[in-house]
Every structure is written in C-alpha cells, then in structure tokens.
Amino acid sequence: MADDDHYRRWTAQVERAGHCVRPVRLIGSAMTVNAATGEIDATYSSLEEPGGVLLVACKDRRESVCPPCAARYRADAWHVFAGGVTPAENGSDDGDTDDRLPHPMVLATFTAPSFGTVHAARDGKVCRTARGGRRGRRTCEHGRPLWCDARHSPGDGMVGAPLCEDCADLAGLVLWNAHVGELWRRTVIYVYRALAALAPSVGGQPVTVRKIRELLRLSYAKVAEFQKRGVVHLHVLARLDGVNPDCPDQLAPPPAWAGVDLLTAALAYAAHRVSVPLPVVDGRTAAVARWGTQLDVRPVQPREIDRARVAGYLAKYATKTVSDSVSGLPASRPRADERDLEEGRALPAHVAALTQTVRRLARLGTCRALRLARHVHTLGFRGHVTSKSRRYSTTFAALREARRAWRLARRARERDPWAQRDEGNSGMATVMVGDWRVTGIGYHTLGDRVLAEVLGREHRQAREAWRLGLTE
Ligand SMILES: [Zn+2]
Ligand SMILES: [Zn+2]
Ligand SMILES: [Zn+2]
C-alpha cells in the first residue's frame, strides 16, 4: 500500500481473481506471437507484479472453501437449472406460439430409506417422544432408550446420530450412498418403462419402451444433498420433452397426452420399483438399495417466479459439501500424508463410526470395485454433487466461455494486445505462449488476505446496491 503503482496492480489482480480468498499464486511469463510473421506482439511476466506473483482464482465450487468463487459457481448453476425451466422455444415471441404446450416439469425429491432412528432437531419440540407416553418408554435389544426427551438445536452435534449405534445399519447407509448414482441411472430406465406402461395405447396396441423413446425424452438436472444423518438425497428437476427424429438436439414439445400427471405418475412408478443389488457384506445376501418411501413431486410452471424459485433452490445445494451437513468431516479428500481423517479431528462419535464403516467396507473383497477408500470423507458417496442430462439446458462450460468471450470483447475495445488472441477461424492467427509454475495457494501475508476480503465485501455491496437500483 506504500507504493501507489504496486497497490493499483495488486488490487487489479485481486479484482480479476474475483476476490478469491485462496488464490493460486503463479510465477512465469507469456507472450503473444503473430503466427503468420512470427513477430512477438506482447510480452508479460509475473515479475511486473508486486512480489513477482500473479494471482488466479481458485474456482472452487464449495462455499466452505472459498465463498466468492462458490458464489460464481452458484450463479452459473442457477443459469444451468433455470435455463431448462423455460425452454428457448417458449421464449420466442413471433405471435403463433400460444398453441404450443409447455413442457411438463416437476421438482422431485428422492430420499434415502431409514437406516435406524436418529436424533432430530424439531423447531424446539422434543426429539423423539415415546409412543403411548411413559409406559411406551421401551429400550432396544442393546438396552438403549428408543426415545429422547431433549430439544436439539440444528447445530447440535447429536442431530443425525442414531439413538442406538448398534441398531443402526451403518454398512447399509454407506453402501446406499455408494450406489445412489447407479440407483438414479436405473430410475431413468424405469421412468421410460413407466411412460410406456402409462401412455395411451396407439391404435389398440400397447406402446413399447422402444416406441416411447421415439416419442418422449426425460431431461433432468439434479443435485445431491447430504442429510445430517450422513445420507444423500437427490433434488431433481425433471422435464418431459418430445423427440424430433430429424434433429435430436432440437427441443421439441411432447405430445398433448404427455402432461405433468403422466410425468408425476412415471416418477412415482419408477421410484417404488427400482432397486440396485448390493455387494455381500456381513453375510447379508440379496440386499438391495432402494429409494425411501417419501417421494415429493411438485409441478413447476413455466413462469418467471417458479423458474427463479426452483433454480435458486437447487443452486443453493450445488455449493454445499458433506461437511456442511455432517460435522467434523473435511470439505475435500485428505491428502495422502494426512489420510486418517479420524485422527486429530473432533469427529462426533456417530460420524467416526460412519467413517470407520467406510474403511472397513473398503477392505472387503466384495466392495473392491467401489473404491471406497477414496470416498471416506463423503461417507461412500462417489458421484458429482451436480449433474444433468445432456439436453436439459446449457452447460457450465458454455457459461464460462460466454463470460470469457465478453471479457475479451471488452478488452479488445480497449486495444489490449492480449485480447487479440483467437483460436477460431477468423484468420487472426495470434498464438499465446506461456510458461507458468504454481508457487502456492492463498495470499502471501495475513495483511494481503484481510485487504482482499475488505475489497471483496465492498465489491459485493456495490453490486447488490446496483442490482436493487435496477429492479426497483
Ligand atoms: Zn476462490
Ligand atoms: Zn435426541
Ligand atoms: Zn440397539
């Protein structure tokens, strides 16, 4: 801050890195070369920066790791989810779109089954009342009470812990987490079977699954949310599309008989019937993973208010990790030299029991294919938090590319030689050559970090004020 030029350069870097709280520190240099003539247009070296270091955003998805980068990810996720709620064709206003049917769409929550009764926070109410009052105060076979008179707050470490750890099916819970991705994949297959079974017959002939795939497509976006008890739920935005055989990528409206009721019924049919066989563990044969009995399906209208609401609802979960729900777990997989995450961590007893269960299963031959040792910190869950079917809406990559193109266009207007770069086919063959090395993560000094946080806060407040001014 003592040096005007240094301070300006440093704040510009922090701003470019989106006020990231743990930026990647790079040293190195780059140049742009005219491919036709071999002439060097511009050169840049991190030595020009204060401390000789270039700061780049960590781009982490997780709120608990980097709030500013997670905010950007969440905003992207919002667009990915919202983009599918109002399909582009409905947005066109050439007057004759009124007779088009909106795509039936629902927000469905697929829950996990019970793996044993757990302590719960119930807005100041008693955790578990004994059925039949005092007389109903029974104990389990291990002599532990089957009720709990406590009133837990949501932050209470007990919330999510089983009433009796020996009664709880911890291995079943971990295996369920490990198979939820496969369970969803099979659910989609079952949805098509259900659609075929429920569709009106064509010319007196029942509709086959093959035929239904030529008529209808299930598009979806989904987010996995960890419950306090350590098990995953799926929030799914599901939409029925028609199929245009000549142009499969085009979004076609479904036939008139394929409405919200059909989609809801098909999801319920699939959720109740689908299962995944589980590996043999502890001598239990023929065990399967199924969805819990609670399936919540709500229709989503193609209105701006619904679109904003459901996209915001899902985007909120997109930046969460298991560590936000289950206390004591790390946000990311521990490095090889700090593998034992139970050691030196204040893990609540029931969480430690779960991580130890993952380790125990990881050593079993029947579970080898699951590679559970890599998923101890997610309690066996192996998938991505956010995913979508191919034709649901736009992609994260497309959003990033749009942002990059906008940035380059703005800088090109400022005659920035670095914005001349073009990998496209416009004939402007400028090539960028760089040589970069990571020297560390995070700000160099605490002072830098505090200053970056202050700048970030000011930036967010200014943007919020701008947004309010725009919408009022
Ligand atoms: Zn960051
Ligand atoms: Zn309790
Ligand atoms: Zn028990």
Coordinates of C-alpha atoms and ligand atoms in Angstrom, one line a residue:
M1 CA 0.0 0.0 0.0
A2 CA 3.0 2.3 0.5
D3 CA 3.7 2.1 -3.3
D4 CA 0.9 3.6 -5.5
D5 CA 1.8 1.6 -8.5
H6 CA 2.1 -1.7 -6.6
Y7 CA -1.2 -1.1 -4.8
R8 CA -3.0 -0.4 -8.1
R9 CA -1.6 -3.5 -9.7
W10 CA -2.3 -5.7 -6.7
T11 CA -5.9 -4.6 -6.4
A12 CA -6.4 -5.1 -10.1
Q13 CA -5.2 -8.7 -9.7
V14 CA -7.5 -9.3 -6.7
E15 CA -10.4 -8.0 -8.7
R16 CA -9.6 -10.1 -11.7
A17 CA -9.4 -13.1 -9.4
G18 CA -13.0 -12.3 -8.3
H19 CA -11.8 -11.6 -4.7
C20 CA -11.0 -15.2 -4.3
V21 CA -9.9 -15.9 -0.6
R22 CA -7.3 -18.5 -1.5
P23 CA -6.0 -17.6 -5.0
V24 CA -3.4 -19.7 -6.8
R25 CA 0.0 -17.9 -6.9
L26 CA 1.7 -18.3 -10.2
I27 CA 5.1 -17.2 -11.5
G28 CA 6.1 -17.2 -15.1
S29 CA 5.7 -15.3 -18.3
A30 CA 3.6 -15.3 -21.5
M31 CA 3.8 -13.8 -25.0
T32 CA 1.5 -13.4 -27.9
V33 CA 3.0 -14.3 -31.3
N34 CA 1.7 -13.5 -34.7
A35 CA 1.6 -16.9 -36.3
A36 CA 2.0 -15.5 -39.8
T37 CA 5.0 -13.4 -39.3
G38 CA 6.5 -14.9 -36.1
E39 CA 6.6 -11.5 -34.6
I40 CA 6.0 -11.1 -30.9
D41 CA 3.1 -8.8 -30.2
A42 CA 3.2 -8.5 -26.5
T43 CA 5.0 -10.0 -23.5
Y44 CA 4.0 -10.3 -19.9
S45 CA 5.9 -11.5 -16.9
S46 CA 4.7 -12.0 -13.3
L47 CA 7.8 -10.0 -12.4
E48 CA 5.9 -6.9 -13.4
E49 CA 3.5 -7.6 -10.5
P50 CA 4.1 -6.8 -6.8
G51 CA 6.1 -9.6 -5.3
G52 CA 6.6 -11.1 -8.7
V53 CA 3.4 -13.2 -8.4
L54 CA 0.3 -13.5 -10.5
L55 CA -2.9 -14.3 -8.5
V56 CA -5.6 -16.6 -10.2
A57 CA -8.9 -17.5 -8.7
C58 CA -9.1 -21.0 -7.1
K59 CA -12.5 -21.5 -8.8
D60 CA -13.7 -23.8 -6.0
R61 CA -17.3 -24.8 -6.0
R62 CA -17.6 -25.2 -2.2
E63 CA -19.0 -22.4 -0.1
S64 CA -17.0 -23.6 2.9
V65 CA -13.7 -23.4 0.9
C66 CA -14.0 -20.1 -1.0
P67 CA -17.2 -18.0 -0.7
P68 CA -16.6 -15.7 -3.7
C69 CA -15.7 -18.5 -6.1
A70 CA -18.6 -20.6 -4.8
A71 CA -20.9 -17.6 -5.4
R72 CA -19.8 -17.5 -9.0
Y73 CA -20.4 -21.3 -9.3
R74 CA -23.8 -20.9 -7.7
A75 CA -24.7 -18.2 -10.2
D76 CA -23.6 -20.4 -13.1
A77 CA -25.6 -23.3 -11.5
W78 CA -28.6 -21.1 -11.3
H79 CA -28.4 -20.4 -15.1
V80 CA -27.9 -24.1 -15.9
F81 CA -31.0 -25.0 -13.8
A82 CA -33.2 -22.0 -14.8
G83 CA -32.2 -22.5 -18.5
G84 CA -34.2 -25.7 -18.6
V85 CA -37.3 -24.4 -16.9
T86 CA -38.2 -22.0 -19.7
P87 CA -37.1 -23.8 -22.9
A88 CA -36.0 -21.4 -25.6
E89 CA -38.8 -22.1 -28.0
N90 CA -41.4 -20.8 -25.4
G91 CA -39.4 -17.6 -25.1
S92 CA -39.8 -16.8 -28.8
D93 CA -42.5 -14.2 -29.4
D94 CA -43.4 -14.5 -33.0
G95 CA -47.0 -14.5 -32.1
D96 CA -48.1 -18.0 -33.1
T97 CA -46.5 -19.9 -30.1
D98 CA -49.7 -19.8 -28.0
D99 CA -50.9 -23.1 -29.2
R100 CA -47.7 -24.8 -28.1
L101 CA -47.9 -26.8 -25.0
P102 CA -45.4 -26.0 -22.2
H103 CA -43.1 -28.9 -21.4
P104 CA -44.4 -30.7 -18.3
M105 CA -41.9 -30.2 -15.5
V106 CA -41.7 -31.2 -11.8
L107 CA -39.3 -30.8 -8.9
A108 CA -38.9 -34.2 -7.3
T109 CA -37.0 -35.1 -4.1
F110 CA -35.8 -38.7 -3.9
T111 CA -35.0 -39.6 -0.4
A112 CA -33.0 -42.4 1.2
P113 CA -34.7 -45.1 3.3
S114 CA -34.2 -45.3 7.1
F115 CA -31.1 -46.9 8.4
G116 CA -32.2 -46.6 12.1
T117 CA -33.9 -43.9 14.1
V118 CA -31.7 -40.8 14.6
H119 CA -31.8 -37.7 16.9
A120 CA -33.5 -34.8 15.1
A121 CA -33.9 -31.0 15.6
R122 CA -37.7 -30.2 15.5
D123 CA -38.0 -26.4 16.0
G124 CA -37.9 -26.6 19.8
K125 CA -40.0 -29.7 20.1
V126 CA -39.0 -32.9 21.7
C127 CA -36.6 -35.1 19.7
R128 CA -38.4 -38.5 19.9
T129 CA -41.5 -39.0 22.0
A130 CA -42.2 -42.4 23.4
R131 CA -45.3 -43.9 21.8
G132 CA -48.0 -44.3 24.5
G133 CA -46.4 -41.8 27.0
R134 CA -44.3 -43.1 29.9
R135 CA -45.4 -46.6 29.5
G136 CA -44.2 -46.7 26.0
R137 CA -40.6 -45.9 27.1
R138 CA -39.0 -49.1 25.7
T139 CA -35.4 -49.9 25.2
C140 CA -33.8 -51.7 22.2
E141 CA -32.2 -55.1 22.4
H142 CA -29.0 -53.3 23.5
G143 CA -30.7 -51.7 26.5
R144 CA -30.7 -48.2 25.0
P145 CA -33.7 -46.0 25.1
L146 CA -35.9 -45.7 22.0
W147 CA -37.0 -42.2 22.9
C148 CA -35.2 -38.9 23.5
D149 CA -36.7 -36.0 25.6
A150 CA -34.0 -33.5 24.5
R151 CA -34.9 -30.5 22.4
H152 CA -32.0 -30.3 19.9
S153 CA -30.9 -27.1 18.1
P154 CA -29.9 -27.6 14.4
G155 CA -26.3 -27.0 15.3
D156 CA -26.3 -29.7 18.0
G157 CA -23.7 -32.4 17.1
M158 CA -26.2 -35.0 18.3
V159 CA -28.6 -34.3 15.4
G160 CA -28.3 -37.1 12.9
A161 CA -26.7 -39.5 15.4
P162 CA -28.6 -42.8 15.8
L163 CA -30.5 -43.5 19.0
C164 CA -28.5 -46.8 19.2
E165 CA -25.4 -47.2 17.1
D166 CA -25.7 -51.0 17.3
C167 CA -29.3 -51.0 15.9
A168 CA -28.4 -48.6 13.1
D169 CA -27.4 -50.1 9.8
L170 CA -24.2 -48.1 9.1
A171 CA -23.0 -50.5 6.5
G172 CA -26.3 -50.3 4.7
L173 CA -26.1 -46.5 4.8
V174 CA -22.6 -46.4 3.3
L175 CA -23.5 -48.9 0.6
W176 CA -26.6 -46.8 -0.2
N177 CA -24.5 -43.7 -0.6
A178 CA -22.1 -45.6 -2.8
H179 CA -24.9 -46.8 -5.1
V180 CA -27.2 -43.8 -5.3
G181 CA -25.7 -42.9 -8.7
E182 CA -26.5 -46.3 -10.1
L183 CA -29.9 -46.2 -8.5
W184 CA -30.6 -42.9 -10.3
R185 CA -29.4 -44.3 -13.6
R186 CA -31.7 -47.3 -13.3
T187 CA -34.5 -45.0 -12.2
V188 CA -34.3 -43.2 -15.5
I189 CA -34.7 -46.5 -17.3
Y190 CA -37.7 -47.3 -15.2
V191 CA -39.2 -44.0 -15.9
Y192 CA -39.3 -44.9 -19.6
R193 CA -40.8 -48.2 -18.8
A194 CA -43.4 -46.4 -16.7
L195 CA -44.1 -43.9 -19.5
A196 CA -44.7 -46.8 -21.9
A197 CA -47.0 -48.6 -19.4
L198 CA -49.0 -45.5 -18.7
A199 CA -49.2 -44.0 -22.2
P200 CA -52.5 -44.3 -24.0
S201 CA -52.5 -47.1 -26.5
V202 CA -51.9 -46.3 -30.1
G203 CA -54.4 -48.0 -32.5
G204 CA -55.3 -50.5 -29.8
Q205 CA -51.7 -51.6 -29.5
P206 CA -49.8 -51.0 -26.2
V207 CA -46.8 -48.7 -26.5
T208 CA -43.4 -50.4 -26.2
V209 CA -40.5 -48.9 -24.4
R210 CA -38.7 -48.6 -27.7
K211 CA -41.6 -46.7 -29.2
I212 CA -41.8 -44.4 -26.1
R213 CA -38.2 -43.4 -26.5
E214 CA -39.0 -42.3 -30.0
L215 CA -41.8 -40.1 -28.7
L216 CA -40.6 -38.8 -25.3
R217 CA -37.4 -37.8 -23.6
L218 CA -36.8 -37.3 -19.9
S219 CA -34.5 -34.3 -19.4
Y220 CA -33.3 -33.5 -15.9
A221 CA -30.9 -31.6 -13.7
K222 CA -30.1 -33.0 -10.2
V223 CA -28.3 -32.0 -7.1
A224 CA -27.2 -34.3 -4.2
E225 CA -27.8 -33.0 -0.7
F226 CA -26.3 -34.6 2.4
Q227 CA -28.6 -35.1 5.3
K228 CA -27.4 -34.7 8.9
R229 CA -27.6 -38.5 9.3
G230 CA -24.9 -38.7 6.6
V231 CA -27.1 -40.0 3.7
V232 CA -27.7 -38.4 0.3
H233 CA -31.0 -37.1 -1.0
L234 CA -31.5 -36.1 -4.7
H235 CA -33.3 -33.0 -5.8
V236 CA -34.3 -33.5 -9.4
L237 CA -35.8 -31.0 -11.9
A238 CA -37.4 -33.4 -14.4
R239 CA -38.9 -32.4 -17.7
L240 CA -40.7 -34.3 -20.5
D241 CA -39.6 -33.4 -24.0
G242 CA -40.8 -34.6 -27.3
V243 CA -38.3 -36.1 -29.8
N244 CA -37.6 -34.7 -33.3
P245 CA -36.1 -37.7 -35.1
D246 CA -34.5 -35.5 -37.8
C247 CA -32.8 -33.2 -35.3
P248 CA -32.4 -34.9 -31.9
D249 CA -30.7 -31.9 -30.3
Q250 CA -33.7 -29.7 -31.0
L251 CA -36.0 -29.2 -28.1
A252 CA -39.4 -30.4 -29.3
P253 CA -42.7 -30.2 -27.3
P254 CA -44.1 -33.5 -26.1
P255 CA -47.4 -34.9 -27.5
A256 CA -50.5 -33.5 -25.8
W257 CA -51.2 -36.6 -23.8
A258 CA -47.8 -36.3 -22.0
G259 CA -48.5 -33.9 -19.2
V260 CA -47.5 -33.2 -15.7
D261 CA -49.7 -36.0 -14.4
L262 CA -48.0 -38.6 -16.6
L263 CA -44.6 -37.4 -15.6
T264 CA -45.5 -37.5 -11.9
A265 CA -47.0 -40.9 -12.1
A266 CA -44.0 -42.3 -14.1
L267 CA -41.5 -40.9 -11.5
A268 CA -43.6 -42.5 -8.6
Y269 CA -43.8 -45.8 -10.5
A270 CA -40.1 -45.9 -11.1
A271 CA -39.2 -44.8 -7.5
H272 CA -41.2 -47.6 -6.0
R273 CA -40.0 -50.3 -8.2
V274 CA -36.3 -49.7 -9.0
S275 CA -33.5 -51.3 -7.0
V276 CA -29.8 -52.0 -7.2
P277 CA -28.3 -55.2 -5.9
L278 CA -25.6 -54.6 -3.2
P279 CA -22.4 -56.4 -2.7
V280 CA -22.5 -59.1 0.0
V281 CA -21.4 -57.6 3.3
D282 CA -21.5 -59.1 6.8
G283 CA -23.1 -62.3 5.3
R284 CA -26.2 -60.4 4.1
T285 CA -27.2 -61.8 0.7
A286 CA -29.8 -60.4 -1.7
A287 CA -29.6 -56.9 -0.2
V288 CA -30.7 -54.1 -2.5
A289 CA -30.6 -50.3 -2.5
R290 CA -34.0 -48.6 -2.9
W291 CA -35.4 -45.2 -2.5
G292 CA -37.1 -44.2 0.7
T293 CA -40.9 -44.2 0.9
Q294 CA -41.0 -40.4 0.9
L295 CA -41.1 -39.1 -2.7
D296 CA -42.1 -35.4 -3.0
V297 CA -43.1 -34.4 -6.5
R298 CA -44.3 -30.8 -7.3
P299 CA -45.2 -29.4 -10.6
V300 CA -43.1 -26.5 -11.9
Q301 CA -44.9 -23.9 -14.0
P302 CA -43.0 -22.2 -16.9
R303 CA -43.4 -18.8 -15.1
E304 CA -40.6 -16.5 -14.2
I305 CA -41.4 -16.8 -10.5
D306 CA -41.3 -20.6 -10.5
R307 CA -38.2 -20.6 -12.6
A308 CA -36.3 -18.3 -10.2
R309 CA -37.5 -20.2 -7.2
V310 CA -36.6 -23.7 -8.2
A311 CA -33.3 -22.7 -9.8
G312 CA -32.4 -20.8 -6.6
Y313 CA -33.4 -23.8 -4.5
L314 CA -31.2 -26.2 -6.4
A315 CA -28.3 -23.8 -6.8
K316 CA -28.1 -23.4 -3.1
Y317 CA -27.3 -27.1 -2.7
A318 CA -24.8 -27.0 -5.6
T319 CA -22.1 -25.3 -3.5
K320 CA -22.6 -27.5 -0.4
T321 CA -20.5 -30.4 0.7
V322 CA -21.0 -33.2 3.1
S323 CA -19.0 -31.2 5.6
D324 CA -21.8 -28.6 5.7
S325 CA -24.3 -31.2 7.0
V326 CA -22.2 -33.7 8.9
S327 CA -20.0 -32.0 11.5
G328 CA -16.3 -32.9 11.7
L329 CA -15.8 -34.1 8.1
P330 CA -13.3 -32.2 5.8
A331 CA -14.6 -30.4 2.7
S332 CA -12.3 -32.3 0.4
R333 CA -10.4 -35.6 0.4
P334 CA -7.5 -35.5 2.8
R335 CA -4.1 -35.6 1.1
A336 CA -2.1 -38.8 1.2
D337 CA 0.1 -37.6 4.1
E338 CA -2.9 -36.8 6.3
R339 CA -5.1 -39.7 5.3
D340 CA -6.5 -40.7 8.7
L341 CA -9.2 -38.0 9.0
E342 CA -10.4 -39.5 12.2
E343 CA -7.1 -38.6 13.8
G344 CA -6.7 -35.2 15.3
R345 CA -10.2 -34.2 14.4
A346 CA -13.1 -33.7 16.7
L347 CA -15.4 -36.1 14.9
P348 CA -18.7 -36.8 16.7
A349 CA -18.9 -40.4 17.7
H350 CA -21.5 -41.3 15.1
V351 CA -19.6 -39.7 12.3
A352 CA -16.4 -41.5 13.4
A353 CA -18.4 -44.8 13.4
L354 CA -19.5 -44.0 9.8
T355 CA -16.0 -43.2 8.5
Q356 CA -14.8 -46.4 10.2
T357 CA -17.5 -48.3 8.5
V358 CA -16.4 -46.9 5.1
R359 CA -12.9 -48.1 5.8
R360 CA -14.0 -51.5 7.0
L361 CA -16.1 -52.0 3.8
A362 CA -13.2 -50.7 1.6
R363 CA -11.1 -53.6 2.8
L364 CA -13.7 -56.2 1.9
G365 CA -13.1 -58.1 -1.4
T366 CA -16.8 -57.8 -2.3
C367 CA -16.6 -54.0 -2.2
R368 CA -13.4 -53.6 -4.1
A369 CA -14.9 -52.3 -7.2
L370 CA -16.5 -49.4 -5.3
R371 CA -13.1 -48.0 -4.4
L372 CA -14.5 -46.8 -1.1
A373 CA -11.1 -45.8 0.4
R374 CA -11.1 -42.8 -1.8
H375 CA -14.6 -41.8 -0.5
V376 CA -14.2 -41.9 3.2
H377 CA -14.8 -38.1 3.6
T378 CA -18.1 -38.4 1.6
L379 CA -19.3 -41.4 3.6
G380 CA -19.2 -43.6 0.5
F381 CA -20.9 -41.2 -2.0
R382 CA -18.9 -41.3 -5.2
G383 CA -20.7 -39.1 -7.6
H384 CA -20.9 -35.4 -8.6
V385 CA -23.0 -33.1 -6.5
T386 CA -24.5 -31.5 -9.6
S387 CA -25.3 -33.3 -12.9
K388 CA -27.7 -33.1 -15.7
S389 CA -28.9 -34.9 -18.8
R390 CA -27.3 -33.8 -22.0
R391 CA -30.2 -31.8 -23.4
Y392 CA -31.6 -30.3 -20.2
S393 CA -30.2 -26.8 -20.8
T394 CA -26.9 -25.1 -21.2
T395 CA -23.6 -26.3 -19.7
F396 CA -21.1 -24.8 -17.2
A397 CA -18.5 -24.8 -19.9
A398 CA -20.8 -22.8 -22.2
L399 CA -21.4 -20.2 -19.5
R400 CA -17.7 -19.9 -18.8
E401 CA -17.0 -19.5 -22.5
A402 CA -19.6 -16.8 -22.8
R403 CA -18.1 -14.9 -19.9
R404 CA -14.6 -15.2 -21.4
A405 CA -15.8 -14.0 -24.8
W406 CA -17.5 -11.0 -23.1
R407 CA -14.3 -10.2 -21.2
L408 CA -12.1 -10.5 -24.4
A409 CA -14.5 -8.3 -26.4
R410 CA -14.4 -5.6 -23.8
R411 CA -10.6 -5.7 -23.6
A412 CA -10.4 -5.8 -27.4
R413 CA -12.2 -2.4 -27.5
E414 CA -9.5 -1.1 -25.2
R415 CA -7.0 -2.3 -27.7
D416 CA -5.5 -4.8 -25.3
P417 CA -3.0 -6.9 -27.3
W418 CA -3.9 -10.0 -25.1
A419 CA -7.5 -9.8 -26.3
Q420 CA -6.4 -10.3 -30.0
R421 CA -6.0 -14.0 -29.3
D422 CA -8.3 -16.1 -31.4
E423 CA -8.4 -19.8 -31.7
G424 CA -11.3 -19.5 -34.1
N425 CA -11.3 -19.3 -37.9
S426 CA -11.4 -15.6 -38.3
G427 CA -7.9 -15.6 -39.8
M428 CA -6.4 -13.5 -37.0
A429 CA -3.8 -16.1 -36.1
T430 CA -2.3 -14.9 -32.8
V431 CA -0.8 -17.6 -30.6
M432 CA -0.2 -17.3 -26.9
V433 CA 2.8 -19.0 -25.5
G434 CA 3.2 -19.2 -21.7
D435 CA 5.3 -20.9 -19.1
W436 CA 3.8 -20.9 -15.6
R437 CA 4.5 -22.5 -12.3
V438 CA 2.4 -22.7 -9.1
T439 CA 4.3 -21.4 -6.1
G440 CA 1.5 -21.7 -3.6
I441 CA -2.1 -21.2 -2.6
G442 CA -3.5 -18.3 -0.7
Y443 CA -2.3 -14.7 -0.1
H444 CA 1.3 -14.3 0.9
T445 CA 0.6 -12.4 4.1
L446 CA -2.3 -12.0 6.5
G447 CA -2.5 -8.3 5.7
D448 CA -3.0 -9.1 2.0
R449 CA -5.7 -11.5 2.9
V450 CA -7.6 -9.1 5.1
L451 CA -7.3 -6.3 2.5
A452 CA -8.6 -8.7 -0.2
E453 CA -11.6 -9.5 2.0
V454 CA -12.4 -5.9 2.5
L455 CA -12.2 -5.2 -1.2
G456 CA -14.4 -8.3 -1.8
R457 CA -17.0 -7.1 0.7
E458 CA -17.1 -3.6 -0.9
H459 CA -17.5 -5.1 -4.3
R460 CA -20.4 -7.3 -3.3
Q461 CA -22.1 -4.4 -1.5
A462 CA -21.7 -2.2 -4.6
R463 CA -23.1 -4.9 -6.8
E464 CA -26.0 -5.6 -4.5
A465 CA -26.9 -1.8 -4.5
W466 CA -26.7 -1.7 -8.2
R467 CA -29.0 -4.7 -8.5
L468 CA -31.6 -3.2 -6.2
G469 CA -31.4 0.1 -8.1
L470 CA -32.1 -1.9 -11.2
T471 CA -35.0 -3.9 -10.0
E472 CA -36.9 -1.2 -8.0
Ligands
ZN1 ZN -11.5 -18.9 -4.7
ZN2 ZN -32.4 -36.6 20.7
ZN3 ZN -29.8 -51.1 19.9

